[in-house]
Tab-separated table of C-alpha atoms in Angstrom:
chain	number	residue	atom	x	y	z
Z	1	MET	CA	-19.737	14.299	-32.259
Z	2	LYS	CA	-19.593	18.110	-32.225
Z	3	TYR	CA	-17.552	20.330	-29.915
Z	4	THR	CA	-19.911	23.261	-29.324
Z	5	LYS	CA	-19.528	26.771	-27.942
Z	6	LEU	CA	-21.264	25.678	-24.743
Z	7	THR	CA	-18.783	22.831	-24.360
Z	8	PHE	CA	-15.942	25.318	-24.824
Z	9	MET	CA	-17.347	27.603	-22.109
Z	10	LEU	CA	-17.699	24.639	-19.760
Z	11	SER	CA	-14.065	23.756	-20.510
Z	12	VAL	CA	-13.055	27.288	-19.534
Z	13	LEU	CA	-15.069	26.946	-16.329
Z	14	GLY	CA	-13.217	23.702	-15.664
Z	15	ILE	CA	-9.799	25.364	-15.713
Z	16	VAL	CA	-11.129	28.226	-13.557
Z	17	ILE	CA	-12.223	25.705	-10.912
Z	18	TYR	CA	-8.881	23.905	-11.248
Z	19	ILE	CA	-6.847	27.087	-10.703
Z	20	THR	CA	-9.116	28.233	-7.861
Z	21	ASP	CA	-8.731	24.883	-6.139
Z	22	LEU	CA	-4.952	25.079	-6.478
Z	23	ILE	CA	-4.785	28.644	-5.105
Z	24	VAL	CA	-7.048	27.840	-2.145
Z	25	ASP	CA	-4.971	24.757	-1.260
Z	26	ILE	CA	-1.776	26.832	-1.245
Z	27	TRP	CA	-3.536	29.516	0.785
Z	28	VAL	CA	-4.723	26.996	3.381
Z	29	SER	CA	-1.289	25.363	3.707
Z	30	VAL	CA	0.393	28.745	4.210
Z	31	ARG	CA	-2.243	29.624	6.801
Z	32	PHE	CA	-1.592	26.401	8.699
Z	33	PHE	CA	2.160	27.072	8.834
Z	34	TYR	CA	1.570	30.709	9.813
Z	35	GLU	CA	-0.657	29.657	12.740
Z	36	GLY	CA	1.893	27.080	13.916
Z	37	GLN	CA	-0.184	24.050	12.886
Z	38	ASN	CA	2.757	22.439	11.130
Z	39	VAL	CA	1.319	18.909	11.005
Z	40	PHE	CA	-1.789	20.063	9.150
Z	41	GLY	CA	0.354	22.234	6.867
Z	42	ILE	CA	2.653	19.328	5.998
Z	43	LEU	CA	-0.317	17.043	5.356
Z	44	THR	CA	-1.924	19.632	3.064
Z	45	VAL	CA	1.272	20.028	1.025
Z	46	SER	CA	1.792	16.242	0.952
Z	47	PHE	CA	-1.689	15.641	-0.459
Z	48	MET	CA	-1.088	18.297	-3.109
Z	49	LEU	CA	2.262	16.812	-4.131
Z	50	PHE	CA	0.955	13.240	-4.160
Z	51	GLY	CA	-1.937	14.132	-6.450
Z	52	THR	CA	-0.010	16.342	-8.838
Z	53	LEU	CA	2.985	13.978	-9.166
Z	54	VAL	CA	0.759	11.067	-10.151
Z	55	VAL	CA	-1.134	13.255	-12.618
Z	56	GLN	CA	2.099	14.511	-14.208
Z	57	CYS	CA	3.294	10.912	-14.649
Z	58	PHE	CA	0.144	9.924	-16.518
Z	59	SER	CA	0.088	13.127	-18.540
Z	60	TYR	CA	3.682	12.714	-19.735
Z	61	SER	CA	3.180	9.047	-20.592
Z	62	TRP	CA	0.155	10.024	-22.697
Z	63	PHE	CA	2.160	12.747	-24.455
Z	64	LYS	CA	4.834	10.177	-25.305
Z	65	ALA	CA	2.234	7.716	-26.577
Z	66	ASP	CA	0.566	10.389	-28.733
Z	67	LEU	CA	3.878	11.505	-30.231
Z	68	LYS	CA	4.871	7.889	-30.917
Z	69	LYS	CA	1.520	7.268	-32.588
Z	70	ALA	CA	2.082	10.331	-34.789
Z	71	GLY	CA	5.573	9.096	-35.718
Z	72	GLN	CA	7.349	11.855	-33.780
Z	73	GLU	CA	10.079	11.672	-31.188
Z	74	SER	CA	9.468	12.585	-27.564
Z	75	GLN	CA	10.511	16.189	-26.918
Z	76	CYS	CA	12.548	17.193	-23.873
Z	77	CYS	CA	10.457	20.333	-23.392
Z	78	PHE	CA	7.398	18.225	-22.531
Z	79	LEU	CA	9.415	16.334	-19.922
Z	80	LEU	CA	10.655	19.626	-18.454
Z	81	LEU	CA	7.132	21.054	-18.328
Z	82	HIS	CA	5.869	18.024	-16.451
Z	83	CYS	CA	8.813	18.104	-14.044
Z	84	LEU	CA	7.819	21.710	-13.316
Z	85	GLN	CA	4.225	20.526	-12.703
Z	86	GLY	CA	2.970	22.256	-15.841
Z	87	GLY	CA	1.597	19.253	-17.697
Z	88	VAL	CA	-2.080	19.951	-17.000
Z	89	PHE	CA	-1.731	23.638	-17.910
Z	90	THR	CA	0.003	22.670	-21.154
Z	91	ARG	CA	-2.866	20.329	-21.995
Z	92	TYR	CA	-5.429	23.016	-21.192
Z	93	TRP	CA	-3.589	25.457	-23.459
Z	94	PHE	CA	-3.621	23.113	-26.459
Z	95	ALA	CA	-7.184	21.939	-25.791
Z	96	LEU	CA	-8.672	25.435	-25.390
Z	97	LYS	CA	-6.688	26.810	-28.322
Z	98	ASN	CA	-7.925	24.106	-30.681
Z	99	GLY	CA	-11.346	24.075	-29.051
Z	100	TYR	CA	-11.853	27.789	-29.665
Z	101	HIS	CA	-10.957	27.381	-33.323
Z	102	VAL	CA	-13.307	24.406	-33.751
Z	103	ALA	CA	-16.231	25.833	-31.767
Z	104	PHE	CA	-16.248	29.438	-32.970
Z	105	LYS	CA	-14.810	29.245	-36.494
Z	106	ASN	CA	-15.753	25.866	-37.875
Z	107	SER	CA	-19.241	26.094	-36.344
Z	108	LYS	CA	-20.305	28.548	-39.058
Z	109	THR	CA	-20.309	25.720	-41.568
Z	110	ALA	CA	-23.573	23.797	-41.722
Z	111	ASN	CA	-22.196	20.635	-43.340
Z	112	PHE	CA	-19.037	19.244	-41.792
Z	113	THR	CA	-16.287	17.795	-43.937
Z	114	GLU	CA	-14.399	14.712	-42.816
Z	115	GLU	CA	-11.453	16.920	-41.831
Z	116	GLN	CA	-13.686	19.096	-39.636
Z	117	ILE	CA	-15.219	16.034	-37.996
Z	118	ASP	CA	-11.708	14.813	-37.175
Z	119	SER	CA	-10.924	18.230	-35.661
Z	120	HIS	CA	-13.955	18.005	-33.397
Z	121	LYS	CA	-13.016	14.485	-32.343
Z	122	GLU	CA	-9.431	15.535	-31.638
Z	123	VAL	CA	-10.583	18.336	-29.327
Z	124	ILE	CA	-13.071	16.047	-27.575
Z	125	ASP	CA	-10.316	13.482	-27.020
Z	126	ARG	CA	-8.041	16.191	-25.595
Z	127	MET	CA	-10.751	17.325	-23.177
Z	128	THR	CA	-11.403	13.711	-22.194
Z	129	ASP	CA	-7.723	13.287	-21.342
Z	130	LEU	CA	-7.988	16.377	-19.164
Z	131	SER	CA	-11.137	15.103	-17.475
Z	132	MET	CA	-9.307	11.865	-16.628
Z	133	LEU	CA	-6.371	13.746	-15.138
Z	134	ARG	CA	-8.679	16.024	-13.158
Z	135	LEU	CA	-10.537	12.974	-11.854
Z	136	PHE	CA	-7.250	11.463	-10.702
Z	137	GLU	CA	-6.166	14.655	-8.967
Z	138	THR	CA	-9.589	15.225	-7.418
Z	139	TYR	CA	-9.637	11.881	-5.669
Z	140	LEU	CA	-5.923	11.668	-4.881
Z	141	GLU	CA	-5.652	15.201	-3.522
Z	142	GLY	CA	-9.138	16.691	-3.159
Z	143	CYS	CA	-10.778	13.895	-1.152
Z	144	PRO	CA	-8.029	13.604	1.514
Z	145	GLN	CA	-7.859	17.393	1.577
Z	146	LEU	CA	-11.574	17.661	2.287
Z	147	VAL	CA	-11.323	15.074	5.082
Z	148	LEU	CA	-8.469	17.076	6.616
Z	149	GLN	CA	-10.385	20.369	6.415
Z	150	LEU	CA	-13.472	18.813	8.006
Z	151	TYR	CA	-11.311	17.295	10.744
Z	152	THR	CA	-9.625	20.606	11.606
Z	153	PHE	CA	-12.975	22.392	11.487
Z	154	LEU	CA	-14.566	19.969	13.973
Z	155	GLU	CA	-11.482	19.812	16.193
Z	156	LEU	CA	-11.224	23.572	16.606
Z	157	GLY	CA	-14.989	24.117	16.689
Z	158	GLN	CA	-14.544	27.076	14.372
Z	159	ALA	CA	-12.927	27.835	11.042
Z	160	ASN	CA	-11.398	30.828	9.330
Z	161	PHE	CA	-12.396	32.025	5.890
Z	162	SER	CA	-9.660	30.050	4.150
Z	163	GLN	CA	-10.969	26.766	5.575
Z	164	TYR	CA	-14.536	27.554	4.567
Z	165	ALA	CA	-13.248	28.400	1.083
Z	166	ALA	CA	-11.221	25.177	0.943
Z	167	ILE	CA	-14.228	23.039	1.912
Z	168	LEU	CA	-16.501	24.791	-0.597
Z	169	VAL	CA	-13.992	24.699	-3.460
Z	170	SER	CA	-13.116	21.053	-2.765
Z	171	CYS	CA	-16.786	20.076	-2.941
Z	172	CYS	CA	-17.198	22.014	-6.202
Z	173	ALA	CA	-14.023	20.509	-7.686
Z	174	ILE	CA	-15.012	16.942	-6.760
Z	175	SER	CA	-18.538	17.387	-8.100
Z	176	TRP	CA	-17.454	19.108	-11.297
Z	177	SER	CA	-14.626	16.727	-12.161
Z	178	THR	CA	-16.802	13.645	-11.556
Z	179	VAL	CA	-19.652	14.805	-13.793
Z	180	ALA	CA	-17.358	16.347	-16.424
Z	181	TYR	CA	-15.395	13.110	-16.627
Z	182	GLN	CA	-18.521	11.024	-17.130
Z	183	VAL	CA	-19.870	13.333	-19.853
Z	184	ALA	CA	-16.530	13.661	-21.676
Z	185	LEU	CA	-15.774	9.949	-21.538
Z	186	ARG	CA	-19.076	9.011	-23.151
Z	187	LYS	CA	-18.577	11.638	-25.852
Z	188	SER	CA	-15.182	10.203	-26.742
Z	189	LEU	CA	-16.411	6.605	-27.075
Z	190	PRO	CA	-18.606	6.135	-30.166
Z	191	ASP	CA	-20.161	2.897	-28.859
Z	192	LYS	CA	-21.404	4.522	-25.637
Z	193	ASN	CA	-24.692	6.397	-25.236
Z	194	LEU	CA	-24.382	10.045	-24.208
Z	195	LEU	CA	-25.360	11.424	-20.824
Z	196	ASN	CA	-27.779	14.069	-22.113
Z	197	GLY	CA	-30.020	16.494	-20.236
Z	198	PHE	CA	-29.770	18.280	-16.906
Z	199	CYS	CA	-31.754	15.762	-14.848
Z	200	PRO	CA	-29.410	12.792	-15.476
Z	201	LYS	CA	-26.336	14.941	-14.813
Z	202	PHE	CA	-27.675	16.482	-11.616
Z	203	THR	CA	-28.976	13.123	-10.381
Z	204	TYR	CA	-25.536	11.588	-10.968
Z	205	LEU	CA	-23.919	14.608	-9.312
Z	206	PHE	CA	-26.044	14.351	-6.163
Z	207	TYR	CA	-25.561	10.575	-5.984
Z	208	LYS	CA	-21.786	10.991	-5.919
Z	209	LEU	CA	-21.776	14.123	-3.762
Z	210	PHE	CA	-24.028	12.796	-0.997
Z	211	THR	CA	-22.428	9.351	-0.753
Z	212	LEU	CA	-18.955	10.931	-0.697
Z	213	LEU	CA	-19.901	13.513	1.931
Z	214	SER	CA	-21.449	10.895	4.204
Z	215	TRP	CA	-18.373	8.665	3.976
Z	216	LYS	CA	-15.921	11.504	4.556
Z	217	LEU	CA	-17.761	12.694	7.654
Z	218	SER	CA	-17.741	9.106	8.914
Z	219	ILE	CA	-13.968	8.938	8.368
Z	220	VAL	CA	-13.552	12.207	10.274
Z	221	LEU	CA	-15.503	10.805	13.241
Z	222	LEU	CA	-13.351	7.688	13.188
Z	223	LEU	CA	-10.222	9.855	13.185
Z	224	PHE	CA	-11.416	11.499	16.390
Z	225	LEU	CA	-12.016	8.097	17.954
Z	226	ASP	CA	-8.635	6.617	17.004
Z	227	VAL	CA	-6.311	7.802	14.239
Z	228	LYS	CA	-4.606	4.412	13.984
Z	229	ILE	CA	-7.895	2.569	13.493
Z	230	ALA	CA	-9.020	5.091	10.864
Z	231	LEU	CA	-5.755	4.829	8.929
Z	232	PHE	CA	-5.833	1.034	9.157
Z	233	LEU	CA	-9.384	0.978	7.760
Z	234	LEU	CA	-8.484	3.295	4.868
Z	235	LEU	CA	-5.314	1.364	4.033
Z	236	PHE	CA	-7.221	-1.913	4.195
Z	237	LEU	CA	-9.913	-0.598	1.835
Z	238	TRP	CA	-7.194	0.765	-0.471
Z	239	PHE	CA	-5.529	-2.652	-0.507
Z	240	LEU	CA	-8.861	-4.327	-1.330
Z	241	GLY	CA	-9.382	-1.834	-4.169
Z	242	ILE	CA	-5.948	-2.651	-5.602
Z	243	LEU	CA	-6.689	-6.366	-5.366
Z	244	TRP	CA	-9.973	-5.791	-7.201
Z	245	ALA	CA	-8.155	-3.931	-9.981
Z	246	PHE	CA	-5.650	-6.783	-10.329
Z	247	LYS	CA	-8.453	-9.352	-10.263
Z	248	LYS	CA	-10.260	-7.530	-13.098
Z	249	GLN	CA	-6.936	-7.385	-15.017
Z	250	THR	CA	-7.281	-3.781	-16.130
Z	251	GLN	CA	-5.380	-2.920	-19.307
Z	252	PHE	CA	-5.327	0.845	-19.415
Z	253	CYS	CA	-1.609	1.547	-19.834
Z	254	ALA	CA	0.908	0.286	-22.364
Z	255	SER	CA	3.761	-0.212	-19.879
Z	256	ILE	CA	3.709	-2.562	-16.898
Z	257	SER	CA	4.933	0.129	-14.475
Z	258	MET	CA	2.241	2.630	-15.472
Z	259	GLU	CA	-0.411	-0.094	-15.353
Z	260	PHE	CA	0.663	-0.902	-11.809
Z	261	LEU	CA	0.423	2.791	-10.892
Z	262	TYR	CA	-2.990	2.948	-12.542
Z	263	ARG	CA	-4.260	0.031	-10.432
Z	264	VAL	CA	-2.942	1.701	-7.293
Z	265	VAL	CA	-4.830	4.873	-8.238
Z	266	VAL	CA	-7.992	2.887	-9.001
Z	267	GLY	CA	-7.736	1.241	-5.587
Z	268	PHE	CA	-7.474	4.656	-3.955
Z	269	ILE	CA	-10.533	5.955	-5.822
Z	270	LEU	CA	-12.525	2.883	-4.785
Z	271	THR	CA	-11.776	3.786	-1.173
Z	272	PHE	CA	-14.073	6.798	-1.569
Z	273	THR	CA	-16.559	5.909	-4.304
Z	274	PHE	CA	-17.554	3.140	-6.671
Z	275	PHE	CA	-16.540	3.001	-10.327
Z	276	ASN	CA	-16.902	0.312	-12.945
Z	277	ILE	CA	-13.236	-0.293	-13.718
Z	278	LYS	CA	-13.681	-2.669	-16.664
Z	279	GLY	CA	-16.837	-1.535	-18.504
Z	280	GLN	CA	-18.686	-4.686	-17.458
Z	281	ASN	CA	-21.985	-5.395	-15.730
Z	282	THR	CA	-21.412	-4.424	-12.087
Z	283	LYS	CA	-24.819	-4.646	-10.413
Z	284	CYS	CA	-23.614	-7.235	-7.933
Z	285	PRO	CA	-20.239	-5.557	-7.105
Z	286	MET	CA	-21.957	-2.175	-6.716
Z	287	PHE	CA	-24.632	-3.669	-4.467
Z	288	CYS	CA	-21.974	-5.311	-2.285
Z	289	TYR	CA	-19.893	-2.119	-2.249
Z	290	TYR	CA	-22.681	0.057	-0.904
Z	291	ILE	CA	-23.907	-2.606	1.520
Z	292	VAL	CA	-20.406	-2.572	3.034
Z	293	ARG	CA	-20.448	1.250	2.954
Z	294	VAL	CA	-23.769	1.382	4.844
Z	295	LEU	CA	-22.603	-1.183	7.414
Z	296	ALA	CA	-19.305	0.646	7.962
Z	297	THR	CA	-21.069	3.996	8.376
Z	298	VAL	CA	-23.629	2.577	10.811
Z	299	GLY	CA	-20.837	0.825	12.719
Z	300	ILE	CA	-18.876	4.067	13.119
Z	301	LEU	CA	-21.966	5.925	14.362
Z	302	VAL	CA	-22.809	3.143	16.835
Z	303	VAL	CA	-19.255	3.154	18.225
Z	304	PHE	CA	-19.425	6.911	18.701
Z	305	TRP	CA	-22.766	6.738	20.464
Z	306	VAL	CA	-21.473	4.006	22.785
Z	307	SER	CA	-18.194	5.770	23.600
Z	308	PRO	CA	-18.517	9.442	22.618
Z	309	VAL	CA	-15.403	11.582	22.334
Z	310	SER	CA	-15.173	14.409	24.864
Z	311	ILE	CA	-14.527	16.985	22.164
Z	312	PHE	CA	-18.137	16.739	21.026
Z	313	ASN	CA	-21.086	17.925	23.042
Z	314	SER	CA	-24.288	15.945	22.561
Z	315	ASP	CA	-26.021	18.597	20.425
Z	316	TYR	CA	-23.006	18.962	18.136
Z	317	PHE	CA	-22.639	15.243	17.625
Z	318	MET	CA	-26.362	14.855	17.043
Z	319	SER	CA	-26.250	17.250	14.076
Z	320	ILE	CA	-23.233	15.448	12.584
Z	321	SER	CA	-24.891	12.041	12.982
Z	322	ILE	CA	-28.072	13.285	11.308
Z	323	THR	CA	-26.020	14.786	8.465
Z	324	ILE	CA	-24.153	11.517	7.902
Z	325	ALA	CA	-27.325	9.417	7.934
Z	326	LEU	CA	-29.317	11.858	5.795
Z	327	THR	CA	-26.640	12.307	3.125
Z	328	LEU	CA	-26.110	8.541	2.914
Z	329	VAL	CA	-29.834	7.885	2.463
Z	330	LEU	CA	-30.139	10.675	-0.106
Z	331	GLY	CA	-27.080	9.388	-1.951
Z	332	ILE	CA	-28.526	5.873	-2.172
Z	333	ILE	CA	-31.872	7.282	-3.353
Z	334	PHE	CA	-30.204	9.319	-6.103
Z	335	LEU	CA	-28.140	6.238	-7.046
Z	336	ILE	CA	-31.317	4.159	-7.476
Z	337	VAL	CA	-33.033	6.933	-9.448
Z	338	TYR	CA	-30.015	7.438	-11.708
Z	339	TYR	CA	-29.535	3.777	-12.602
Z	340	GLY	CA	-33.243	3.055	-12.726
Z	341	THR	CA	-34.367	6.099	-14.716
Z	342	PHE	CA	-31.544	8.176	-16.196
Z	343	HIS	CA	-28.634	5.841	-16.955
Z	344	PRO	CA	-27.813	5.994	-20.711
Z	345	ASN	CA	-27.913	2.183	-21.045
Z	346	ARG	CA	-31.104	1.608	-19.055
Z	347	ASN	CA	-33.222	0.785	-22.152
Z	348	GLU	CA	-30.693	-1.542	-23.747
Z	349	GLU	CA	-31.040	-5.278	-23.527
Z	350	THR	CA	-28.574	-7.062	-21.286
Z	351	LYS	CA	-25.361	-7.667	-23.163
Z	352	PRO	CA	-22.581	-10.108	-22.362
Z	353	ASP	CA	-19.630	-8.593	-20.565
Z	354	GLU	CA	-16.997	-7.025	-22.787
Z	355	ILE	CA	-13.738	-8.963	-22.641
Z	356	ASP	CA	-10.925	-6.404	-22.573
Z	357	GLY	CA	-12.712	-4.259	-25.159
Z	358	LYS	CA	-12.432	-6.829	-27.965
Z	359	THR	CA	-16.137	-6.796	-28.791
Z	360	THR	CA	-16.013	-3.158	-29.825
Z	361	LYS	CA	-13.137	-1.410	-31.496
Z	362	ARG	CA	-12.213	1.858	-29.843
Z	363	ASP	CA	-9.249	3.775	-31.175
Z	364	CYS	CA	-8.462	5.866	-28.118
Z	365	ARG	CA	-6.775	5.312	-24.767
Z	366	MET	CA	-10.119	5.683	-22.933
Z	367	LYS	CA	-11.229	2.238	-24.120
Z	368	TYR	CA	-10.173	0.582	-20.857
Z	369	PHE	CA	-10.851	3.445	-18.464
Z	370	LEU	CA	-13.305	3.800	-15.600
Z	371	MET	CA	-16.906	3.619	-16.781
Z	372	GLU	CA	-20.228	4.150	-14.989
């Protein structure tokens, strides 16, 4: 697998989106405090801290594992950098530094030596680690953040520029990290087919984006109806996601504590979107997941039509209901098209489920990670 100049430029774009997302989140939180909306400001900061703390924990544990694998001792400077929330930036620095060397200097050679091939693989593995961390942060911080921004926008009936920017950047960050993760993960695993071409990537992007947007708007409506009911539903779905991760006996982390944290994170991600958490055949679980999603969305809309909240006028609520229904239908359509036409494994014969990765040897940490 080759790390190209285009891949390097996309990696640069990834860190630009990451930094922009971080700046906009800080900007929005400061704006909330400045306008006296302390609850929203505290929630914004809490989501940021929750996401980044979890990401730093995984990043540092991976640094320790990599150093141990290389026969080196864990360095205190890496621990300090992660305590200062600089783990992701440190990874980007090493990845882009090595990536530039591999893409722009080694690319002049037509025939790759074994050493050059290893260099390409090392960079691809580094970028895959980053895509995993960005995926974690996107769903742990970006998804709740987007729900909060949509809620404040609908509650006030208007939004300032910072809120519009936060909504736009959050959508871009979620979309980018989801697709980038899927592409990078398949590149890093030699036994997986690549997600090539623009059509498969954009189809996958729209499938995730539309289903996520529909669900988040539904959650926002439920928050207006009753905050306690909405929180109970989300916590219940989170708990079910954690139970599913334990039932599938995921084996992503070396330590028991980090594996527990990983399953908690997986459960949280499953609250918003579906992922194959074990690399197995998931037609039935996915079908059940989206049947429940459709029923929950329809149920929320029916409840709102029966007992509308006074904050909405009929025209306003009509447009929101149409948006929820339309995005859900479009998301399901793109899901069917992706898995029926563009999925990398669509032409392969049905294989028995992989049991904890033993059927195929994979020499990287991604061997037990989320797969689509």
